[in-house]
Amino acid sequence: MSEQTLVIATRNSGKLIELCELLSDLPFTLRDLNSFPLIESVEEAGETFAENASVKARAYAQQTQFITLADDSGLEVSALGGAPGVRSARYAGDGASDAQRTNKLLAELSRQSSGDRRARFVSAVAIANPAGLILSVSIGVCEGRIANAPRGQNGFGYDPVFIPNGYDKSFGELSAEVKNEISHRARALKGTLNFLRSLTAASGDG
Amino acid sequence: MSEQTLVIATRNSGKLIELCELLSDLPFTLRDLNSFPLIESVEEAGETFAENASVKARAYAQQTQFITLADDSGLEVSALGGAPGVRSARYAGDGASDAQRTNKLLAELSRQSSGDRRARFVSAVAIANPAGLILSVSIGVCEGRIANAPRGQNGFGYDPVFIPNGYDKSFGELSAEVKNEISHRARALKGTLNFLRSLTAASGDG
């Protein structure tokens, strides 16, 4: 009868829409951080996506006292030695727009002579309980390449300049339906869906 | 193959989650207003929910050049002559929190001697095309009563003080699963889902 609450630890509405779609078949009542006005933000200062996702999941689960799912994700560009990587969201400084970040990325890449445009999106999804215990961490990767210019308006972040392998359209052009089949975030969540289902089963009548 | 984009004309992440859940079975790529950084907000100065929803849908569809769905909703309390009504979001002034609004409502109601705590949630959902043409407006109502104090943390807005008829829990206590069966917004959308499906069918291979 009763659904469990799952807090989605994000204030990025593009990420919120995507996670909401990916989790729509699970019996959770979803809440995002904006519904907790007094919550304190945590710094994402870790060296890996898994570390940052875990820090966020733990801190917000402890503050909200609900099971919390956090995603930390970014773009690793081969010719830039894996940059922007875990600094993807701050690549053009705090407060920069998605367009400023993608433009900086395209400019940096244009200075490389190799012509190597390979890149991958990486997502780490961590789940923590109200005691701050990390219950699950899973990683998803989507390999692709960087487009010559931003294309399309779907998605968020670096989506307009990322073309996944096997496609000739960017994540900004591909539909949510396609992105949610192949994306790094979808793949990370696949490793966690069965675990999330077990949480809802365990909280039933017992 | 290709999904159509549907803009959800809101910056309220609670409403965004709810609409995302209610629309999850439809083949749309959803975007919210935060993904259009340059968009200009429109004033909700109309006298009815339907008027406000239509004004928002039209304005954002014209600005984004995508089919746009807007919801305007509020709480009508019998003993307060239907207040806060279309002013629900501004009932305690601009910038007030959900908690400030619900507290003001409880205080106003406590000054009434009738003991009448009947109330209804009303939602108007409007859909407009990029030319600014209103394609559909539908209204949904959920009858209930005002709780003596806020209860539960689910949902958003006045949910913690609204107990729908047939239940002894507030929308703040009821799961998203239950709320999405009986809410004003769910009922308004039911009148629109077939229309939305016809839009996606029409945009297929033809």
mmCIF file of C-alpha atoms in Angstrom:
data_model
loop_
_atom_site.group_PDB
_atom_site.id
_atom_site.type_symbol
_atom_site.label_atom_id
_atom_site.label_comp_id
_atom_site.label_asym_id
_atom_site.label_seq_id
_atom_site.Cartn_x
_atom_site.Cartn_y
_atom_site.Cartn_z
ATOM 1 C CA MET A 1 0.000 0.000 0.000
ATOM 2 C CA SER A 2 2.397 2.663 1.187
ATOM 3 C CA GLU A 3 5.109 3.919 -1.098
ATOM 4 C CA GLN A 4 8.525 4.704 0.225
ATOM 5 C CA THR A 5 10.013 8.150 -0.249
ATOM 6 C CA LEU A 6 13.147 8.439 -2.366
ATOM 7 C CA VAL A 7 15.012 11.746 -2.356
ATOM 8 C CA ILE A 8 16.705 12.639 -5.644
ATOM 9 C CA ALA A 9 19.747 14.635 -4.583
ATOM 10 C CA THR A 10 19.806 17.244 -7.308
ATOM 11 C CA ARG A 11 18.787 20.820 -7.994
ATOM 12 C CA ASN A 12 19.376 20.365 -11.746
ATOM 13 C CA SER A 13 15.920 20.111 -13.297
ATOM 14 C CA GLY A 14 17.235 18.430 -16.449
ATOM 15 C CA LYS A 15 18.771 15.673 -14.343
ATOM 16 C CA LEU A 16 15.591 15.542 -12.263
ATOM 17 C CA ILE A 17 13.399 14.955 -15.342
ATOM 18 C CA GLU A 18 15.753 12.236 -16.557
ATOM 19 C CA LEU A 19 15.911 10.400 -13.230
ATOM 20 C CA CYS A 20 12.136 10.745 -12.851
ATOM 21 C CA GLU A 21 11.663 9.065 -16.238
ATOM 22 C CA LEU A 22 14.204 6.338 -15.491
ATOM 23 C CA LEU A 23 12.602 5.598 -12.095
ATOM 24 C CA SER A 24 8.962 5.975 -13.145
ATOM 25 C CA ASP A 25 8.177 2.260 -12.969
ATOM 26 C CA LEU A 26 9.315 1.945 -9.355
ATOM 27 C CA PRO A 27 6.865 2.479 -6.473
ATOM 28 C CA PHE A 28 8.629 5.443 -4.893
ATOM 29 C CA THR A 29 7.325 8.852 -3.946
ATOM 30 C CA LEU A 30 10.060 11.056 -5.392
ATOM 31 C CA ARG A 31 11.199 14.293 -3.782
ATOM 32 C CA ASP A 32 13.989 16.599 -4.858
ATOM 33 C CA LEU A 33 16.217 18.858 -2.771
ATOM 34 C CA ASN A 34 14.086 21.946 -3.440
ATOM 35 C CA SER A 35 11.386 20.449 -1.235
ATOM 36 C CA PHE A 36 13.768 20.666 1.748
ATOM 37 C CA PRO A 37 14.250 24.430 2.164
ATOM 38 C CA LEU A 38 16.655 24.225 5.088
ATOM 39 C CA ILE A 39 19.064 21.691 3.648
ATOM 40 C CA GLU A 40 22.779 22.488 3.484
ATOM 41 C CA SER A 41 24.594 21.857 0.208
ATOM 42 C CA VAL A 42 27.653 19.619 0.216
ATOM 43 C CA GLU A 43 30.847 20.206 -1.703
ATOM 44 C CA GLU A 44 31.704 17.841 -4.537
ATOM 45 C CA ALA A 45 35.448 17.835 -4.032
ATOM 46 C CA GLY A 46 36.223 14.150 -4.604
ATOM 47 C CA GLU A 47 38.576 12.694 -7.202
ATOM 48 C CA THR A 48 36.093 10.192 -8.624
ATOM 49 C CA PHE A 49 32.451 10.198 -9.658
ATOM 50 C CA ALA A 50 31.744 7.346 -7.240
ATOM 51 C CA GLU A 51 33.234 9.287 -4.351
ATOM 52 C CA ASN A 52 31.229 12.435 -5.122
ATOM 53 C CA ALA A 53 27.987 10.517 -5.587
ATOM 54 C CA SER A 54 28.542 8.737 -2.284
ATOM 55 C CA VAL A 55 29.320 11.962 -0.395
ATOM 56 C CA LYS A 56 26.145 13.578 -1.742
ATOM 57 C CA ALA A 57 23.919 10.551 -1.091
ATOM 58 C CA ARG A 58 25.183 10.195 2.482
ATOM 59 C CA ALA A 59 24.936 13.903 3.385
ATOM 60 C CA TYR A 60 21.446 14.417 1.992
ATOM 61 C CA ALA A 61 20.107 11.113 3.366
ATOM 62 C CA GLN A 62 21.290 12.142 6.829
ATOM 63 C CA GLN A 63 19.781 15.620 6.503
ATOM 64 C CA THR A 64 16.443 14.567 4.988
ATOM 65 C CA GLN A 65 16.150 11.274 6.911
ATOM 66 C CA PHE A 66 14.967 9.547 3.738
ATOM 67 C CA ILE A 67 16.664 7.069 1.425
ATOM 68 C CA THR A 68 18.544 9.239 -1.051
ATOM 69 C CA LEU A 69 19.821 8.690 -4.578
ATOM 70 C CA ALA A 70 22.650 10.883 -5.844
ATOM 71 C CA ASP A 71 24.203 10.963 -9.290
ATOM 72 C CA ASP A 72 27.611 12.389 -10.053
ATOM 73 C CA SER A 73 28.471 12.462 -13.699
ATOM 74 C CA GLY A 74 30.698 14.068 -16.262
ATOM 75 C CA LEU A 75 32.399 13.970 -19.592
ATOM 76 C CA GLU A 76 35.888 12.529 -20.130
ATOM 77 C CA VAL A 77 37.557 13.696 -23.360
ATOM 78 C CA SER A 78 40.480 11.551 -24.519
ATOM 79 C CA ALA A 79 42.538 14.313 -26.154
ATOM 80 C CA LEU A 80 42.188 16.428 -22.994
ATOM 81 C CA GLY A 81 43.544 13.694 -20.742
ATOM 82 C CA GLY A 82 40.099 12.917 -19.363
ATOM 83 C CA ALA A 83 39.094 16.528 -18.682
ATOM 84 C CA PRO A 84 36.675 17.986 -17.739
ATOM 85 C CA GLY A 85 35.913 14.744 -15.813
ATOM 86 C CA VAL A 86 34.796 15.232 -12.234
ATOM 87 C CA ARG A 87 35.087 18.986 -12.786
ATOM 88 C CA SER A 88 32.514 18.906 -15.625
ATOM 89 C CA ALA A 89 29.976 21.064 -13.784
ATOM 90 C CA ARG A 90 32.579 23.670 -12.796
ATOM 91 C CA TYR A 91 34.659 23.549 -15.977
ATOM 92 C CA ALA A 92 33.999 27.198 -16.885
ATOM 93 C CA GLY A 93 33.790 28.435 -13.295
ATOM 94 C CA ASP A 94 30.903 28.528 -10.833
ATOM 95 C CA GLY A 95 27.757 30.075 -12.216
ATOM 96 C CA ALA A 96 28.701 29.476 -15.851
ATOM 97 C CA SER A 97 25.976 28.261 -18.190
ATOM 98 C CA ASP A 98 25.835 24.967 -20.069
ATOM 99 C CA ALA A 99 26.583 26.932 -23.258
ATOM 100 C CA GLN A 100 29.697 28.511 -21.722
ATOM 101 C CA ARG A 101 30.990 25.089 -20.637
ATOM 102 C CA THR A 102 30.410 23.464 -24.030
ATOM 103 C CA ASN A 103 32.010 26.432 -25.804
ATOM 104 C CA LYS A 104 35.087 26.199 -23.573
ATOM 105 C CA LEU A 105 35.300 22.469 -24.284
ATOM 106 C CA LEU A 106 35.096 22.980 -28.054
ATOM 107 C CA ALA A 107 37.749 25.716 -27.875
ATOM 108 C CA GLU A 108 40.146 23.551 -25.840
ATOM 109 C CA LEU A 109 39.652 20.634 -28.193
ATOM 110 C CA SER A 110 40.242 22.782 -31.281
ATOM 111 C CA ARG A 111 43.742 23.555 -29.907
ATOM 112 C CA GLN A 112 44.641 19.834 -30.007
ATOM 113 C CA SER A 113 46.303 18.735 -33.234
ATOM 114 C CA SER A 114 45.583 15.023 -32.905
ATOM 115 C CA GLY A 115 42.047 15.202 -34.325
ATOM 116 C CA ASP A 116 41.059 12.704 -31.642
ATOM 117 C CA ARG A 117 37.460 13.547 -30.642
ATOM 118 C CA ARG A 118 36.738 10.430 -28.578
ATOM 119 C CA ALA A 119 34.905 11.009 -25.323
ATOM 120 C CA ARG A 120 32.814 9.165 -22.799
ATOM 121 C CA PHE A 121 30.051 10.174 -20.423
ATOM 122 C CA VAL A 122 30.370 8.584 -16.978
ATOM 123 C CA SER A 123 27.712 8.451 -14.265
ATOM 124 C CA ALA A 124 28.015 7.134 -10.735
ATOM 125 C CA VAL A 125 24.761 6.543 -8.864
ATOM 126 C CA ALA A 126 24.929 6.110 -5.090
ATOM 127 C CA ILE A 127 22.143 5.271 -2.654
ATOM 128 C CA ALA A 128 22.359 5.941 1.063
ATOM 129 C CA ASN A 129 20.020 5.380 3.993
ATOM 130 C CA PRO A 130 19.103 7.925 6.691
ATOM 131 C CA ALA A 131 21.893 6.648 8.938
ATOM 132 C CA GLY A 132 24.382 7.691 6.258
ATOM 133 C CA LEU A 133 25.223 4.170 5.174
ATOM 134 C CA ILE A 134 26.026 3.759 1.475
ATOM 135 C CA LEU A 135 23.763 0.941 0.273
ATOM 136 C CA SER A 136 24.796 0.842 -3.363
ATOM 137 C CA VAL A 137 27.123 2.481 -5.875
ATOM 138 C CA SER A 138 26.965 1.698 -9.572
ATOM 139 C CA ILE A 139 28.798 3.131 -12.554
ATOM 140 C CA GLY A 140 27.584 3.572 -16.122
ATOM 141 C CA VAL A 141 29.576 4.614 -19.174
ATOM 142 C CA CYS A 142 28.508 5.784 -22.628
ATOM 143 C CA GLU A 143 31.253 5.981 -25.249
ATOM 144 C CA GLY A 144 31.120 8.476 -28.097
ATOM 145 C CA ARG A 145 32.740 11.511 -29.652
ATOM 146 C CA ILE A 146 32.593 15.297 -29.460
ATOM 147 C CA ALA A 147 30.625 17.070 -32.191
ATOM 148 C CA ASN A 148 32.185 20.009 -34.045
ATOM 149 C CA ALA A 149 29.472 22.358 -32.766
ATOM 150 C CA PRO A 150 26.498 22.137 -30.375
ATOM 151 C CA ARG A 151 23.524 20.341 -31.952
ATOM 152 C CA GLY A 152 19.957 20.073 -30.637
ATOM 153 C CA GLN A 153 18.229 21.306 -27.540
ATOM 154 C CA ASN A 154 17.254 18.134 -25.689
ATOM 155 C CA GLY A 155 18.864 17.002 -22.469
ATOM 156 C CA PHE A 156 21.203 19.259 -20.505
ATOM 157 C CA GLY A 157 24.871 19.901 -19.778
ATOM 158 C CA TYR A 158 27.223 18.681 -22.514
ATOM 159 C CA ASP A 159 24.468 16.748 -24.339
ATOM 160 C CA PRO A 160 24.510 18.998 -27.466
ATOM 161 C CA VAL A 161 28.201 18.200 -28.169
ATOM 162 C CA PHE A 162 28.206 14.465 -27.354
ATOM 163 C CA ILE A 163 27.469 11.949 -30.107
ATOM 164 C CA PRO A 164 27.144 8.414 -28.708
ATOM 165 C CA ASN A 165 28.763 5.560 -30.630
ATOM 166 C CA GLY A 166 26.392 3.990 -33.148
ATOM 167 C CA TYR A 167 24.491 7.223 -33.742
ATOM 168 C CA ASP A 168 25.042 10.281 -35.901
ATOM 169 C CA LYS A 169 23.000 12.575 -33.667
ATOM 170 C CA SER A 170 24.020 14.245 -30.432
ATOM 171 C CA PHE A 171 22.262 13.682 -27.099
ATOM 172 C CA GLY A 172 20.840 17.165 -27.711
ATOM 173 C CA GLU A 173 19.146 15.847 -30.857
ATOM 174 C CA LEU A 174 18.221 12.326 -29.774
ATOM 175 C CA SER A 175 14.887 11.812 -28.015
ATOM 176 C CA ALA A 176 14.636 11.132 -24.304
ATOM 177 C CA GLU A 177 13.413 7.664 -25.275
ATOM 178 C CA VAL A 178 16.687 6.870 -27.059
ATOM 179 C CA LYS A 179 18.906 8.630 -24.505
ATOM 180 C CA ASN A 180 17.234 6.739 -21.673
ATOM 181 C CA GLU A 181 18.117 3.444 -23.385
ATOM 182 C CA ILE A 182 21.821 4.052 -23.899
ATOM 183 C CA SER A 183 23.006 6.850 -21.622
ATOM 184 C CA HIS A 184 25.636 6.570 -18.905
ATOM 185 C CA ARG A 185 22.952 7.436 -16.334
ATOM 186 C CA ALA A 186 20.539 4.787 -17.623
ATOM 187 C CA ARG A 187 23.338 2.219 -17.505
ATOM 188 C CA ALA A 188 24.344 3.172 -13.974
ATOM 189 C CA LEU A 189 20.718 2.945 -12.853
ATOM 190 C CA LYS A 190 20.276 -0.494 -14.424
ATOM 191 C CA GLY A 191 22.821 -1.749 -11.911
ATOM 192 C CA THR A 192 20.729 -0.309 -9.124
ATOM 193 C CA LEU A 193 17.095 -0.882 -10.149
ATOM 194 C CA ASN A 194 16.921 -4.388 -8.742
ATOM 195 C CA PHE A 195 18.395 -3.137 -5.517
ATOM 196 C CA LEU A 196 15.832 -0.298 -5.372
ATOM 197 C CA ARG A 197 13.046 -2.797 -6.034
ATOM 198 C CA SER A 198 14.259 -4.913 -3.120
ATOM 199 C CA LEU A 199 14.048 -1.828 -0.881
ATOM 200 C CA THR A 200 10.404 -1.256 -1.748
ATOM 201 C CA ALA A 201 9.567 -4.938 -1.337
ATOM 202 C CA ALA A 202 11.204 -5.035 2.087
ATOM 203 C CA SER A 203 9.202 -2.041 3.305
ATOM 204 C CA GLY A 204 5.831 -3.676 2.599
ATOM 205 C CA ASP A 205 3.612 -5.297 5.201
ATOM 206 C CA GLY A 206 6.441 -6.882 7.178
ATOM 207 C CA MET B 1 11.025 6.816 -34.136
ATOM 208 C CA SER B 2 11.404 10.440 -33.136
ATOM 209 C CA GLU B 3 9.787 11.748 -29.980
ATOM 210 C CA GLN B 4 8.192 15.137 -29.907
ATOM 211 C CA THR B 5 9.363 17.694 -27.367
ATOM 212 C CA LEU B 6 6.871 18.862 -24.753
ATOM 213 C CA VAL B 7 7.794 21.858 -22.615
ATOM 214 C CA ILE B 8 6.453 21.763 -19.062
ATOM 215 C CA ALA B 9 5.910 25.414 -18.191
ATOM 216 C CA THR B 10 6.993 25.398 -14.565
ATOM 217 C CA ARG B 11 9.949 26.230 -12.372
ATOM 218 C CA ASN B 12 8.364 24.431 -9.390
ATOM 219 C CA SER B 13 10.270 21.166 -9.050
ATOM 220 C CA GLY B 14 7.469 19.524 -7.030
ATOM 221 C CA LYS B 15 5.037 20.208 -9.848
ATOM 222 C CA LEU B 16 7.666 19.074 -12.360
ATOM 223 C CA ILE B 17 8.094 15.694 -10.642
ATOM 224 C CA GLU B 18 4.334 15.217 -10.515
ATOM 225 C CA LEU B 19 3.767 16.092 -14.180
ATOM 226 C CA CYS B 20 6.729 13.940 -15.172
ATOM 227 C CA GLU B 21 5.152 10.970 -13.378
ATOM 228 C CA LEU B 22 1.705 11.653 -14.831
ATOM 229 C CA LEU B 23 3.115 11.948 -18.377
ATOM 230 C CA SER B 24 5.686 9.145 -18.146
ATOM 231 C CA ASP B 25 3.772 6.749 -20.422
ATOM 232 C CA LEU B 26 3.592 9.226 -23.288
ATOM 233 C CA PRO B 27 6.343 9.363 -25.930
ATOM 234 C CA PHE B 28 7.463 12.929 -25.285
ATOM 235 C CA THR B 29 10.886 14.346 -24.587
ATOM 236 C CA LEU B 30 10.105 16.582 -21.620
ATOM 237 C CA ARG B 31 11.850 19.898 -20.997
ATOM 238 C CA ASP B 32 11.201 22.419 -18.255
ATOM 239 C CA LEU B 33 11.633 26.193 -18.290
ATOM 240 C CA ASN B 34 15.045 26.028 -16.632
ATOM 241 C CA SER B 35 16.436 24.572 -19.843
ATOM 242 C CA PHE B 36 15.608 27.829 -21.633
ATOM 243 C CA PRO B 37 17.905 30.327 -19.895
ATOM 244 C CA LEU B 38 16.756 33.384 -21.844
ATOM 245 C CA ILE B 39 13.015 32.923 -21.436
ATOM 246 C CA GLU B 40 10.909 35.758 -20.048
ATOM 247 C CA SER B 41 8.457 34.941 -17.256
ATOM 248 C CA VAL B 42 4.802 35.827 -17.726
ATOM 249 C CA GLU B 43 2.523 37.287 -15.099
ATOM 250 C CA GLU B 44 -0.345 35.151 -13.818
ATOM 251 C CA ALA B 45 -2.848 37.948 -13.365
ATOM 252 C CA GLY B 46 -6.013 36.245 -14.645
ATOM 253 C CA GLU B 47 -9.230 35.699 -12.718
ATOM 254 C CA THR B 48 -9.497 31.968 -13.430
ATOM 255 C CA PHE B 49 -7.165 28.974 -13.420
ATOM 256 C CA ALA B 50 -8.038 28.260 -17.046
ATOM 257 C CA GLU B 51 -7.116 31.794 -18.076
ATOM 258 C CA ASN B 52 -3.777 31.699 -16.256
ATOM 259 C CA ALA B 53 -2.887 28.262 -17.610
ATOM 260 C CA SER B 54 -3.723 29.424 -21.132
ATOM 261 C CA VAL B 55 -1.673 32.615 -20.829
ATOM 262 C CA LYS B 56 1.341 30.620 -19.613
ATOM 263 C CA ALA B 57 1.013 27.883 -22.228
ATOM 264 C CA ARG B 58 0.703 30.402 -25.055
ATOM 265 C CA ALA B 59 3.580 32.647 -23.919
ATOM 266 C CA TYR B 60 6.077 29.850 -23.325
ATOM 267 C CA ALA B 61 5.111 27.943 -26.479
ATOM 268 C CA GLN B 62 5.750 31.077 -28.517
ATOM 269 C CA GLN B 63 9.075 31.711 -26.787
ATOM 270 C CA THR B 64 10.377 28.140 -26.863
ATOM 271 C CA GLN B 65 8.812 27.218 -30.216
ATOM 272 C CA PHE B 66 7.741 23.862 -28.784
ATOM 273 C CA ILE B 67 4.341 22.497 -27.795
ATOM 274 C CA THR B 68 3.926 23.606 -24.185
ATOM 275 C CA LEU B 69 1.842 22.345 -21.282
ATOM 276 C CA ALA B 70 1.051 24.736 -18.432
ATOM 277 C CA ASP B 71 -0.787 24.032 -15.207
ATOM 278 C CA ASP B 72 -2.389 26.688 -13.051
ATOM 279 C CA SER B 73 -3.797 25.395 -9.829
ATOM 280 C CA GLY B 74 -4.857 26.407 -6.374
ATOM 281 C CA LEU B 75 -6.906 25.756 -3.297
ATOM 282 C CA GLU B 76 -10.453 27.072 -2.808
ATOM 283 C CA VAL B 77 -11.581 27.109 0.828
ATOM 284 C CA SER B 78 -15.375 27.351 1.342
ATOM 285 C CA ALA B 79 -15.331 29.339 4.598
ATOM 286 C CA LEU B 80 -12.925 31.854 3.032
ATOM 287 C CA GLY B 81 -15.195 32.504 0.049
ATOM 288 C CA GLY B 82 -12.961 30.482 -2.269
ATOM 289 C CA ALA B 83 -9.681 32.068 -1.176
ATOM 290 C CA PRO B 84 -6.772 31.708 -1.738
ATOM 291 C CA GLY B 85 -7.965 30.495 -5.179
ATOM 292 C CA VAL B 86 -6.048 31.858 -8.146
ATOM 293 C CA ARG B 87 -3.858 33.730 -5.669
ATOM 294 C CA SER B 88 -2.739 30.480 -3.961
ATOM 295 C CA ALA B 89 0.915 30.859 -4.935
ATOM 296 C CA ARG B 90 1.060 34.506 -3.790
ATOM 297 C CA TYR B 91 -1.233 34.191 -0.756
ATOM 298 C CA ALA B 92 1.473 35.187 1.754
ATOM 299 C CA GLY B 93 3.281 37.558 -0.610
ATOM 300 C CA ASP B 94 5.940 36.962 -3.246
ATOM 301 C CA GLY B 95 8.892 34.940 -2.021
ATOM 302 C CA ALA B 96 6.987 33.364 0.860
ATOM 303 C CA SER B 97 7.556 29.675 1.534
ATOM 304 C CA ASP B 98 5.001 26.866 1.327
ATOM 305 C CA ALA B 99 5.060 26.742 5.135
ATOM 306 C CA GLN B 100 4.273 30.461 5.413
ATOM 307 C CA ARG B 101 1.340 30.103 3.047
ATOM 308 C CA THR B 102 -0.144 27.092 4.841
ATOM 309 C CA ASN B 103 0.307 28.804 8.214
ATOM 310 C CA LYS B 104 -1.494 31.915 6.981
ATOM 311 C CA LEU B 105 -4.324 29.738 5.656
ATOM 312 C CA LEU B 106 -4.705 27.907 8.983
ATOM 313 C CA ALA B 107 -4.683 31.211 10.875
ATOM 314 C CA GLU B 108 -7.366 32.746 8.619
ATOM 315 C CA LEU B 109 -9.519 29.647 8.923
ATOM 316 C CA SER B 110 -9.197 29.575 12.711
ATOM 317 C CA ARG B 111 -10.827 33.053 12.794
ATOM 318 C CA GLN B 112 -13.965 31.656 11.144
ATOM 319 C CA SER B 113 -16.639 30.506 13.607
ATOM 320 C CA SER B 114 -18.547 28.250 11.216
ATOM 321 C CA GLY B 115 -16.282 25.231 11.666
ATOM 322 C CA ASP B 116 -16.626 24.643 7.926
ATOM 323 C CA ARG B 117 -13.319 23.194 6.722
ATOM 324 C CA ARG B 118 -14.413 22.138 3.229
ATOM 325 C CA ALA B 119 -11.975 22.899 0.436
ATOM 326 C CA ARG B 120 -11.169 21.844 -3.089
ATOM 327 C CA PHE B 121 -7.997 21.752 -5.146
ATOM 328 C CA VAL B 122 -8.482 22.935 -8.716
ATOM 329 C CA SER B 123 -6.079 22.489 -11.633
ATOM 330 C CA ALA B 124 -6.350 23.827 -15.146
ATOM 331 C CA VAL B 125 -4.037 22.309 -17.736
ATOM 332 C CA ALA B 126 -3.580 24.154 -21.021
ATOM 333 C CA ILE B 127 -1.636 23.113 -24.099
ATOM 334 C CA ALA B 128 -0.480 25.541 -26.756
ATOM 335 C CA ASN B 129 1.434 25.199 -30.008
ATOM 336 C CA PRO B 130 4.421 27.332 -31.112
ATOM 337 C CA ALA B 131 2.115 29.699 -32.982
ATOM 338 C CA GLY B 132 0.478 30.526 -29.653
ATOM 339 C CA LEU B 133 -2.747 28.683 -30.414
ATOM 340 C CA ILE B 134 -4.443 27.065 -27.397
ATOM 341 C CA LEU B 135 -5.016 23.453 -28.408
ATOM 342 C CA SER B 136 -6.653 22.200 -25.222
ATOM 343 C CA VAL B 137 -7.748 23.328 -21.765
ATOM 344 C CA SER B 138 -9.018 20.875 -19.173
ATOM 345 C CA ILE B 139 -10.026 21.330 -15.558
ATOM 346 C CA GLY B 140 -9.693 18.875 -12.674
ATOM 347 C CA VAL B 141 -11.103 19.177 -9.167
ATOM 348 C CA CYS B 142 -10.363 17.266 -5.964
ATOM 349 C CA GLU B 143 -12.773 17.856 -3.078
ATOM 350 C CA GLY B 144 -11.652 17.578 0.531
ATOM 351 C CA ARG B 145 -11.115 19.461 3.760
ATOM 352 C CA ILE B 146 -8.426 21.461 5.544
ATOM 353 C CA ALA B 147 -6.475 19.635 8.266
ATOM 354 C CA ASN B 148 -6.033 21.254 11.692
ATOM 355 C CA ALA B 149 -2.250 21.334 11.237
ATOM 356 C CA PRO B 150 0.241 20.461 8.477
ATOM 357 C CA ARG B 151 0.765 16.709 8.154
ATOM 358 C CA GLY B 152 3.392 14.846 6.127
ATOM 359 C CA GLN B 153 6.169 15.929 3.811
ATOM 360 C CA ASN B 154 5.147 14.576 0.412
ATOM 361 C CA GLY B 155 4.010 16.745 -2.451
ATOM 362 C CA PHE B 156 4.330 20.531 -2.343
ATOM 363 C CA GLY B 157 2.359 23.713 -1.764
ATOM 364 C CA TYR B 158 -0.765 23.233 0.372
ATOM 365 C CA ASP B 159 -0.554 19.417 0.237
ATOM 366 C CA PRO B 160 0.214 18.996 3.981
ATOM 367 C CA VAL B 161 -3.072 20.691 5.001
ATOM 368 C CA PHE B 162 -5.402 19.160 2.384
ATOM 369 C CA ILE B 163 -7.228 15.905 3.176
ATOM 370 C CA PRO B 164 -9.045 14.561 0.096
ATOM 371 C CA ASN B 165 -12.551 13.145 0.572
ATOM 372 C CA GLY B 166 -12.514 9.412 1.278
ATOM 373 C CA TYR B 167 -9.112 9.530 3.008
ATOM 374 C CA ASP B 168 -7.954 10.377 6.504
ATOM 375 C CA LYS B 169 -4.466 11.377 5.392
ATOM 376 C CA SER B 170 -3.314 14.631 3.833
ATOM 377 C CA PHE B 171 -1.688 14.869 0.405
ATOM 378 C CA GLY B 172 1.510 15.421 2.403
ATOM 379 C CA GLU B 173 1.081 11.960 3.904
ATOM 380 C CA LEU B 174 -0.377 10.059 0.964
ATOM 381 C CA SER B 175 2.030 8.457 -1.513
ATOM 382 C CA ALA B 176 2.593 9.860 -4.986
ATOM 383 C CA GLU B 177 0.896 6.706 -6.271
ATOM 384 C CA VAL B 178 -2.353 7.575 -4.461
ATOM 385 C CA LYS B 179 -2.138 11.315 -5.142
ATOM 386 C CA ASN B 180 -1.581 10.672 -8.851
ATOM 387 C CA GLU B 181 -4.821 8.647 -8.949
ATOM 388 C CA ILE B 182 -7.126 11.195 -7.362
ATOM 389 C CA SER B 183 -5.552 14.654 -7.495
ATOM 390 C CA HIS B 184 -6.974 17.683 -9.282
ATOM 391 C CA ARG B 185 -3.910 17.681 -11.550
ATOM 392 C CA ALA B 186 -4.285 13.980 -12.416
ATOM 393 C CA ARG B 187 -7.959 14.571 -13.229
ATOM 394 C CA ALA B 188 -7.204 17.593 -15.395
ATOM 395 C CA LEU B 189 -4.550 15.617 -17.272
ATOM 396 C CA LYS B 190 -6.898 12.689 -17.872
ATOM 397 C CA GLY B 191 -8.962 15.050 -20.001
ATOM 398 C CA THR B 192 -5.879 15.852 -22.021
ATOM 399 C CA LEU B 193 -3.965 12.570 -22.307
ATOM 400 C CA ASN B 194 -5.888 11.342 -25.347
ATOM 401 C CA PHE B 195 -5.315 14.678 -26.996
ATOM 402 C CA LEU B 196 -1.591 14.504 -26.225
ATOM 403 C CA ARG B 197 -1.461 10.975 -27.624
ATOM 404 C CA SER B 198 -3.073 12.212 -30.841
ATOM 405 C CA LEU B 199 -0.322 14.838 -31.126
ATOM 406 C CA THR B 200 2.423 12.233 -30.952
ATOM 407 C CA ALA B 201 0.614 9.957 -33.394
ATOM 408 C CA ALA B 202 0.185 12.810 -35.883
ATOM 409 C CA SER B 203 3.881 13.645 -35.778
ATOM 410 C CA GLY B 204 4.996 10.164 -36.826
ATOM 411 C CA ASP B 205 6.143 9.216 -40.297
ATOM 412 C CA GLY B 206 3.579 11.351 -42.096
#
